[in-house]
Amino acid sequence: MPETKKSSVFSQKICRFCNEDQSKVYIDFYDVKALKPLISERGKIVPSRISGNCAKCQRILTRAIKKARSIALLPFAVEH
Amino acid sequence: MRSYQSVLILKPDIDEPRVAEALEKIGEFIKSNGGACLKVENWGKKRLAYRVKKNRFGIYLNLYHTLESAKVVELETKYKLYDLIIKYMVVRLDDDELERALGKETEAEGEAKDEDKDGKTEKKAEVKAEEKTEEKTEEKAEVKAEE
């Protein structure tokens, strides 16, 4: 089996932001609930190869996360 | 004239009249510079992701407004000098982004409540899980001792 355990958390390789009707994607930086699953324990942005997001949505997401960080909604780094 | 979104974090220890006062002051400034306040949201007291000027909590305000692009620098200096504001961010919005924002009803308040509930249930679940693991380890230890 080539599939490893790692992919079990983000099993589906489907972009979670793309709409079926191909309309414009909006990701709000203040929507912490939507952004939380896409940052790691340490506060890093989860790469698209793991989350399965398409490149376009990943770019929009990255911008949203960086904005959220600058206004203290998301951490820059989580210290252990 | 462009549309902007300002997110402000106020000091956590101020009461509601002072929050309203601050909002009024900012609204007046925007109006006096030829802008218009389109929508004001109060997200309430939230835990900050990191310390800001030694504060762990902050009162979030969210303003949608229009302003002359040359006046944004002035607005930012106003935010910077206002002692109740500990952090601010001004984001430029495109027309479709603004429409989308104004179309939304106050969902943020409902979300905040949901988050609180989730946090509590998660904590409970964690405690239960810990108890179970402890019990299991104890049982195992007993079994081993008997052997």
Tab-separated table of N, CA, C and O in Angstrom, chain B residues 16-88:
chain	number	residue	atom	x	y	z
B	16	GLU	N	-18.514	49.311	28.283
B	16	GLU	CA	-19.216	49.536	27.016
B	16	GLU	C	-19.418	51.002	26.633
B	16	GLU	O	-19.295	51.337	25.464
B	17	PRO	N	-19.760	51.867	27.591
B	17	PRO	CA	-19.894	53.286	27.211
B	17	PRO	C	-18.642	53.855	26.567
B	17	PRO	O	-18.718	54.637	25.612
B	18	ARG	N	-17.472	53.407	27.076
B	18	ARG	CA	-16.224	53.937	26.506
B	18	ARG	C	-15.967	53.369	25.113
B	18	ARG	O	-15.376	54.029	24.263
B	19	VAL	N	-16.426	52.132	24.889
B	19	VAL	CA	-16.300	51.542	23.552
B	19	VAL	C	-17.141	52.353	22.567
B	19	VAL	O	-16.686	52.706	21.474
B	20	ALA	N	-18.379	52.663	22.995
B	20	ALA	CA	-19.271	53.445	22.141
B	20	ALA	C	-18.678	54.820	21.862
B	20	ALA	O	-18.739	55.330	20.739
B	21	GLU	N	-18.074	55.368	22.903
B	21	GLU	CA	-17.437	56.684	22.783
B	21	GLU	C	-16.319	56.648	21.739
B	21	GLU	O	-16.222	57.518	20.868
B	22	ALA	N	-15.511	55.578	21.828
B	22	ALA	CA	-14.395	55.431	20.885
B	22	ALA	C	-14.921	55.304	19.462
B	22	ALA	O	-14.388	55.911	18.526
B	23	LEU	N	-15.980	54.505	19.314
B	23	LEU	CA	-16.572	54.317	17.990
B	23	LEU	C	-17.055	55.645	17.419
B	23	LEU	O	-16.844	55.941	16.246
B	24	GLU	N	-17.704	56.417	18.292
B	24	GLU	CA	-18.234	57.717	17.861
B	24	GLU	C	-17.111	58.618	17.368
B	24	GLU	O	-17.219	59.256	16.318
B	25	LYS	N	-16.026	58.612	18.142
B	25	LYS	CA	-14.889	59.467	17.825
B	25	LYS	C	-14.310	59.103	16.453
B	25	LYS	O	-14.025	59.979	15.632
B	26	ILE	N	-14.173	57.800	16.221
B	26	ILE	CA	-13.609	57.340	14.949
B	26	ILE	C	-14.569	57.652	13.804
B	26	ILE	O	-14.162	58.110	12.734
B	27	GLY	N	-15.876	57.408	14.069
B	27	GLY	CA	-16.883	57.689	13.045
B	27	GLY	C	-16.881	59.148	12.636
B	27	GLY	O	-16.952	59.474	11.451
B	28	GLU	N	-16.746	60.026	13.632
B	28	GLU	CA	-16.705	61.460	13.354
B	28	GLU	C	-15.499	61.823	12.498
B	28	GLU	O	-15.603	62.609	11.555
B	29	PHE	N	-14.365	61.211	12.833
B	29	PHE	CA	-13.143	61.503	12.082
B	29	PHE	C	-13.314	61.112	10.623
B	29	PHE	O	-12.944	61.853	9.714
B	30	ILE	N	-13.908	59.910	10.421
B	30	ILE	CA	-14.096	59.426	9.046
B	30	ILE	C	-15.027	60.368	8.284
B	30	ILE	O	-14.775	60.737	7.139
B	31	LYS	N	-16.109	60.786	8.944
B	31	LYS	CA	-17.071	61.676	8.297
B	31	LYS	C	-16.444	63.024	7.965
B	31	LYS	O	-16.659	63.575	6.883
B	32	SER	N	-15.651	63.541	8.917
B	32	SER	CA	-15.074	64.865	8.710
B	32	SER	C	-14.039	64.854	7.581
B	32	SER	O	-13.691	65.895	7.043
B	33	ASN	N	-13.538	63.660	7.221
B	33	ASN	CA	-12.583	63.567	6.119
B	33	ASN	C	-13.227	63.083	4.832
B	33	ASN	O	-12.548	62.565	3.947
B	34	GLY	N	-14.530	63.203	4.760
B	34	GLY	CA	-15.198	62.899	3.499
B	34	GLY	C	-15.537	61.446	3.291
B	34	GLY	O	-15.940	61.048	2.201
B	35	GLY	N	-15.400	60.615	4.321
B	35	GLY	CA	-15.767	59.205	4.184
B	35	GLY	C	-17.139	58.943	4.766
B	35	GLY	O	-17.844	59.858	5.175
B	36	ALA	N	-17.508	57.697	4.781
B	36	ALA	CA	-18.786	57.322	5.382
B	36	ALA	C	-18.642	55.964	6.052
B	36	ALA	O	-18.018	55.052	5.508
B	37	CYS	N	-19.197	55.876	7.259
B	37	CYS	CA	-19.185	54.605	7.978
B	37	CYS	C	-20.332	53.749	7.447
B	37	CYS	O	-21.488	54.159	7.506
B	38	LEU	N	-20.022	52.594	6.881
B	38	LEU	CA	-21.069	51.780	6.269
B	38	LEU	C	-21.622	50.742	7.224
B	38	LEU	O	-22.814	50.490	7.260
B	39	LYS	N	-20.753	50.147	7.980
B	39	LYS	CA	-21.207	49.086	8.870
B	39	LYS	C	-20.242	48.967	10.039
B	39	LYS	O	-19.022	49.059	9.857
B	40	VAL	N	-20.768	48.780	11.225
B	40	VAL	CA	-19.942	48.632	12.415
B	40	VAL	C	-20.304	47.317	13.089
B	40	VAL	O	-21.475	47.023	13.290
B	41	GLU	N	-19.283	46.548	13.396
B	41	GLU	CA	-19.514	45.296	14.112
B	41	GLU	C	-18.694	45.306	15.381
B	41	GLU	O	-17.544	45.735	15.383
B	42	ASN	N	-19.301	44.815	16.444
B	42	ASN	CA	-18.552	44.629	17.682
B	42	ASN	C	-18.427	43.134	17.917
B	42	ASN	O	-19.416	42.450	18.166
B	43	TRP	N	-17.199	42.634	17.816
B	43	TRP	CA	-16.996	41.188	17.978
B	43	TRP	C	-16.853	40.805	19.442
B	43	TRP	O	-16.725	39.635	19.764
B	44	GLY	N	-16.820	41.808	20.289
B	44	GLY	CA	-16.737	41.522	21.717
B	44	GLY	C	-15.322	41.192	22.164
B	44	GLY	O	-14.360	41.326	21.421
B	45	LYS	N	-15.243	40.748	23.420
B	45	LYS	CA	-13.940	40.460	24.007
B	45	LYS	C	-13.468	39.100	23.519
B	45	LYS	O	-14.195	38.118	23.595
B	46	LYS	N	-12.257	39.076	23.014
B	46	LYS	CA	-11.700	37.826	22.491
B	46	LYS	C	-10.313	37.622	23.062
B	46	LYS	O	-9.615	38.579	23.379
B	47	ARG	N	-9.903	36.363	23.111
B	47	ARG	CA	-8.546	36.052	23.518
B	47	ARG	C	-7.620	36.294	22.330
B	47	ARG	O	-7.913	35.848	21.222
B	48	LEU	N	-6.526	37.005	22.572
B	48	LEU	CA	-5.584	37.271	21.482
B	48	LEU	C	-4.678	36.060	21.282
B	48	LEU	O	-4.406	35.319	22.223
B	49	ALA	N	-4.230	35.877	20.052
B	49	ALA	CA	-3.369	34.736	19.742
B	49	ALA	C	-1.970	34.916	20.335
B	49	ALA	O	-1.252	33.957	20.535
B	50	TYR	N	-1.602	36.152	20.558
B	50	TYR	CA	-0.329	36.440	21.216
B	50	TYR	C	-0.492	37.738	21.985
B	50	TYR	O	-1.447	38.470	21.776
B	51	ARG	N	0.446	38.031	22.867
B	51	ARG	CA	0.328	39.229	23.695
B	51	ARG	C	0.534	40.482	22.857
B	51	ARG	O	1.464	40.553	22.054
B	52	VAL	N	-0.337	41.457	23.080
B	52	VAL	CA	-0.199	42.746	22.416
B	52	VAL	C	-0.132	43.795	23.517
B	52	VAL	O	-1.081	43.960	24.273
B	53	LYS	N	0.986	44.473	23.617
B	53	LYS	CA	1.214	45.455	24.683
B	53	LYS	C	0.823	44.888	26.052
B	53	LYS	O	0.062	45.492	26.814
B	54	LYS	N	1.247	43.675	26.288
B	54	LYS	CA	1.055	42.967	27.560
B	54	LYS	C	-0.395	42.587	27.837
B	54	LYS	O	-0.739	42.206	28.942
B	55	ASN	N	-1.261	42.694	26.837
B	55	ASN	CA	-2.651	42.293	27.030
B	55	ASN	C	-2.870	40.906	26.435
B	55	ASN	O	-2.396	40.616	25.339
B	56	ARG	N	-3.600	40.073	27.165
B	56	ARG	CA	-3.932	38.738	26.659
B	56	ARG	C	-5.298	38.742	25.970
B	56	ARG	O	-5.621	37.862	25.203
B	57	PHE	N	-6.132	39.710	26.322
B	57	PHE	CA	-7.461	39.808	25.714
B	57	PHE	C	-7.612	41.159	25.036
B	57	PHE	O	-6.815	42.069	25.275
B	58	GLY	N	-8.645	41.266	24.214
B	58	GLY	CA	-8.896	42.542	23.563
B	58	GLY	C	-10.324	42.605	23.073
B	58	GLY	O	-10.949	41.583	22.822
B	59	ILE	N	-10.849	43.829	22.958
B	59	ILE	CA	-12.192	44.015	22.418
B	59	ILE	C	-12.043	44.341	20.941
B	59	ILE	O	-11.405	45.320	20.573
B	60	TYR	N	-12.624	43.485	20.111
B	60	TYR	CA	-12.484	43.654	18.664
B	60	TYR	C	-13.619	44.511	18.120
B	60	TYR	O	-14.779	44.293	18.451
B	61	LEU	N	-13.257	45.476	17.289
B	61	LEU	CA	-14.243	46.251	16.538
B	61	LEU	C	-13.935	46.106	15.056
B	61	LEU	O	-12.779	46.028	14.654
B	62	ASN	N	-14.980	46.059	14.268
B	62	ASN	CA	-14.802	45.897	12.831
B	62	ASN	C	-15.629	46.966	12.122
B	62	ASN	O	-16.837	47.037	12.312
B	63	LEU	N	-14.948	47.817	11.348
B	63	LEU	CA	-15.654	48.909	10.659
B	63	LEU	C	-15.501	48.737	9.156
B	63	LEU	O	-14.410	48.439	8.674
B	64	TYR	N	-16.586	48.908	8.460
B	64	TYR	CA	-16.511	49.024	7.011
B	64	TYR	C	-16.783	50.485	6.680
B	64	TYR	O	-17.806	51.025	7.104
B	65	HIS	N	-15.884	51.116	5.957
B	65	HIS	CA	-16.081	52.533	5.668
B	65	HIS	C	-15.445	52.895	4.345
B	65	HIS	O	-14.629	52.145	3.807
B	66	THR	N	-15.841	54.032	3.828
B	66	THR	CA	-15.182	54.566	2.643
B	66	THR	C	-14.315	55.731	3.089
B	66	THR	O	-14.583	56.365	4.112
B	67	LEU	N	-13.287	55.991	2.331
B	67	LEU	CA	-12.397	57.105	2.678
B	67	LEU	C	-11.581	57.473	1.437
B	67	LEU	O	-11.307	56.632	0.588
B	68	GLU	N	-11.207	58.732	1.387
B	68	GLU	CA	-10.298	59.193	0.333
B	68	GLU	C	-8.948	58.510	0.566
B	68	GLU	O	-8.469	58.456	1.704
B	69	SER	N	-8.346	57.991	-0.505
B	69	SER	CA	-7.137	57.174	-0.303
B	69	SER	C	-6.003	57.960	0.342
B	69	SER	O	-5.183	57.408	1.066
B	70	ALA	N	-5.969	59.275	0.105
B	70	ALA	CA	-4.893	60.092	0.694
B	70	ALA	C	-5.074	60.247	2.204
B	70	ALA	O	-4.123	60.544	2.922
B	71	LYS	N	-6.305	60.052	2.692
B	71	LYS	CA	-6.580	60.288	4.113
B	71	LYS	C	-6.334	59.059	4.979
B	71	LYS	O	-6.443	59.130	6.196
B	72	VAL	N	-6.022	57.933	4.316
B	72	VAL	CA	-5.854	56.695	5.089
B	72	VAL	C	-4.667	56.801	6.037
B	72	VAL	O	-4.716	56.328	7.170
B	73	VAL	N	-3.612	57.461	5.573
B	73	VAL	CA	-2.429	57.625	6.424
B	73	VAL	C	-2.804	58.387	7.686
B	73	VAL	O	-2.388	58.042	8.792
B	74	GLU	N	-3.634	59.436	7.505
B	74	GLU	CA	-4.086	60.219	8.662
B	74	GLU	C	-4.899	59.356	9.619
B	74	GLU	O	-4.756	59.441	10.832
B	75	LEU	N	-5.778	58.534	9.024
B	75	LEU	CA	-6.604	57.659	9.855
B	75	LEU	C	-5.718	56.712	10.666
B	75	LEU	O	-5.953	56.492	11.862
B	76	GLU	N	-4.686	56.206	10.030
B	76	GLU	CA	-3.804	55.272	10.727
B	76	GLU	C	-3.038	55.962	11.847
B	76	GLU	O	-2.864	55.379	12.917
B	77	THR	N	-2.610	57.198	11.608
B	77	THR	CA	-1.923	57.906	12.696
B	77	THR	C	-2.896	58.188	13.837
B	77	THR	O	-2.538	58.133	15.001
B	78	LYS	N	-4.150	58.442	13.472
B	78	LYS	CA	-5.200	58.650	14.484
B	78	LYS	C	-5.350	57.396	15.351
B	78	LYS	O	-5.408	57.476	16.579
B	79	TYR	N	-5.388	56.248	14.685
B	79	TYR	CA	-5.487	54.983	15.422
B	79	TYR	C	-4.276	54.802	16.327
B	79	TYR	O	-4.380	54.375	17.470
B	80	LYS	N	-3.120	55.142	15.774
B	80	LYS	CA	-1.869	54.921	16.496
B	80	LYS	C	-1.813	55.765	17.771
B	80	LYS	O	-1.320	55.325	18.800
B	81	LEU	N	-2.358	56.986	17.668
B	81	LEU	CA	-2.253	57.911	18.801
B	81	LEU	C	-3.379	57.725	19.817
B	81	LEU	O	-3.308	58.239	20.924
B	82	TYR	N	-4.413	57.007	19.418
B	82	TYR	CA	-5.551	56.838	20.318
B	82	TYR	C	-5.195	55.780	21.367
B	82	TYR	O	-4.907	54.628	21.042
B	83	ASP	N	-5.212	56.181	22.634
B	83	ASP	CA	-4.629	55.312	23.656
B	83	ASP	C	-5.459	54.059	23.951
B	83	ASP	O	-4.933	53.102	24.500
B	84	LEU	N	-6.739	54.045	23.586
B	84	LEU	CA	-7.555	52.854	23.861
B	84	LEU	C	-7.262	51.728	22.871
B	84	LEU	O	-7.511	50.559	23.162
B	85	ILE	N	-6.740	52.084	21.700
B	85	ILE	CA	-6.491	51.078	20.667
B	85	ILE	C	-5.109	50.469	20.869
B	85	ILE	O	-4.111	51.189	20.925
B	86	ILE	N	-5.061	49.149	21.005
B	86	ILE	CA	-3.760	48.505	21.177
B	86	ILE	C	-3.238	47.946	19.862
B	86	ILE	O	-2.053	47.728	19.705
B	87	LYS	N	-4.124	47.684	18.916
B	87	LYS	CA	-3.676	47.197	17.607
B	87	LYS	C	-4.746	47.511	16.573
B	87	LYS	O	-5.928	47.529	16.895
B	88	TYR	N	-4.308	47.776	15.345
B	88	TYR	CA	-5.277	48.110	14.308
B	88	TYR	C	-4.811	47.554	12.978
B	88	TYR	O	-3.625	47.266	12.787
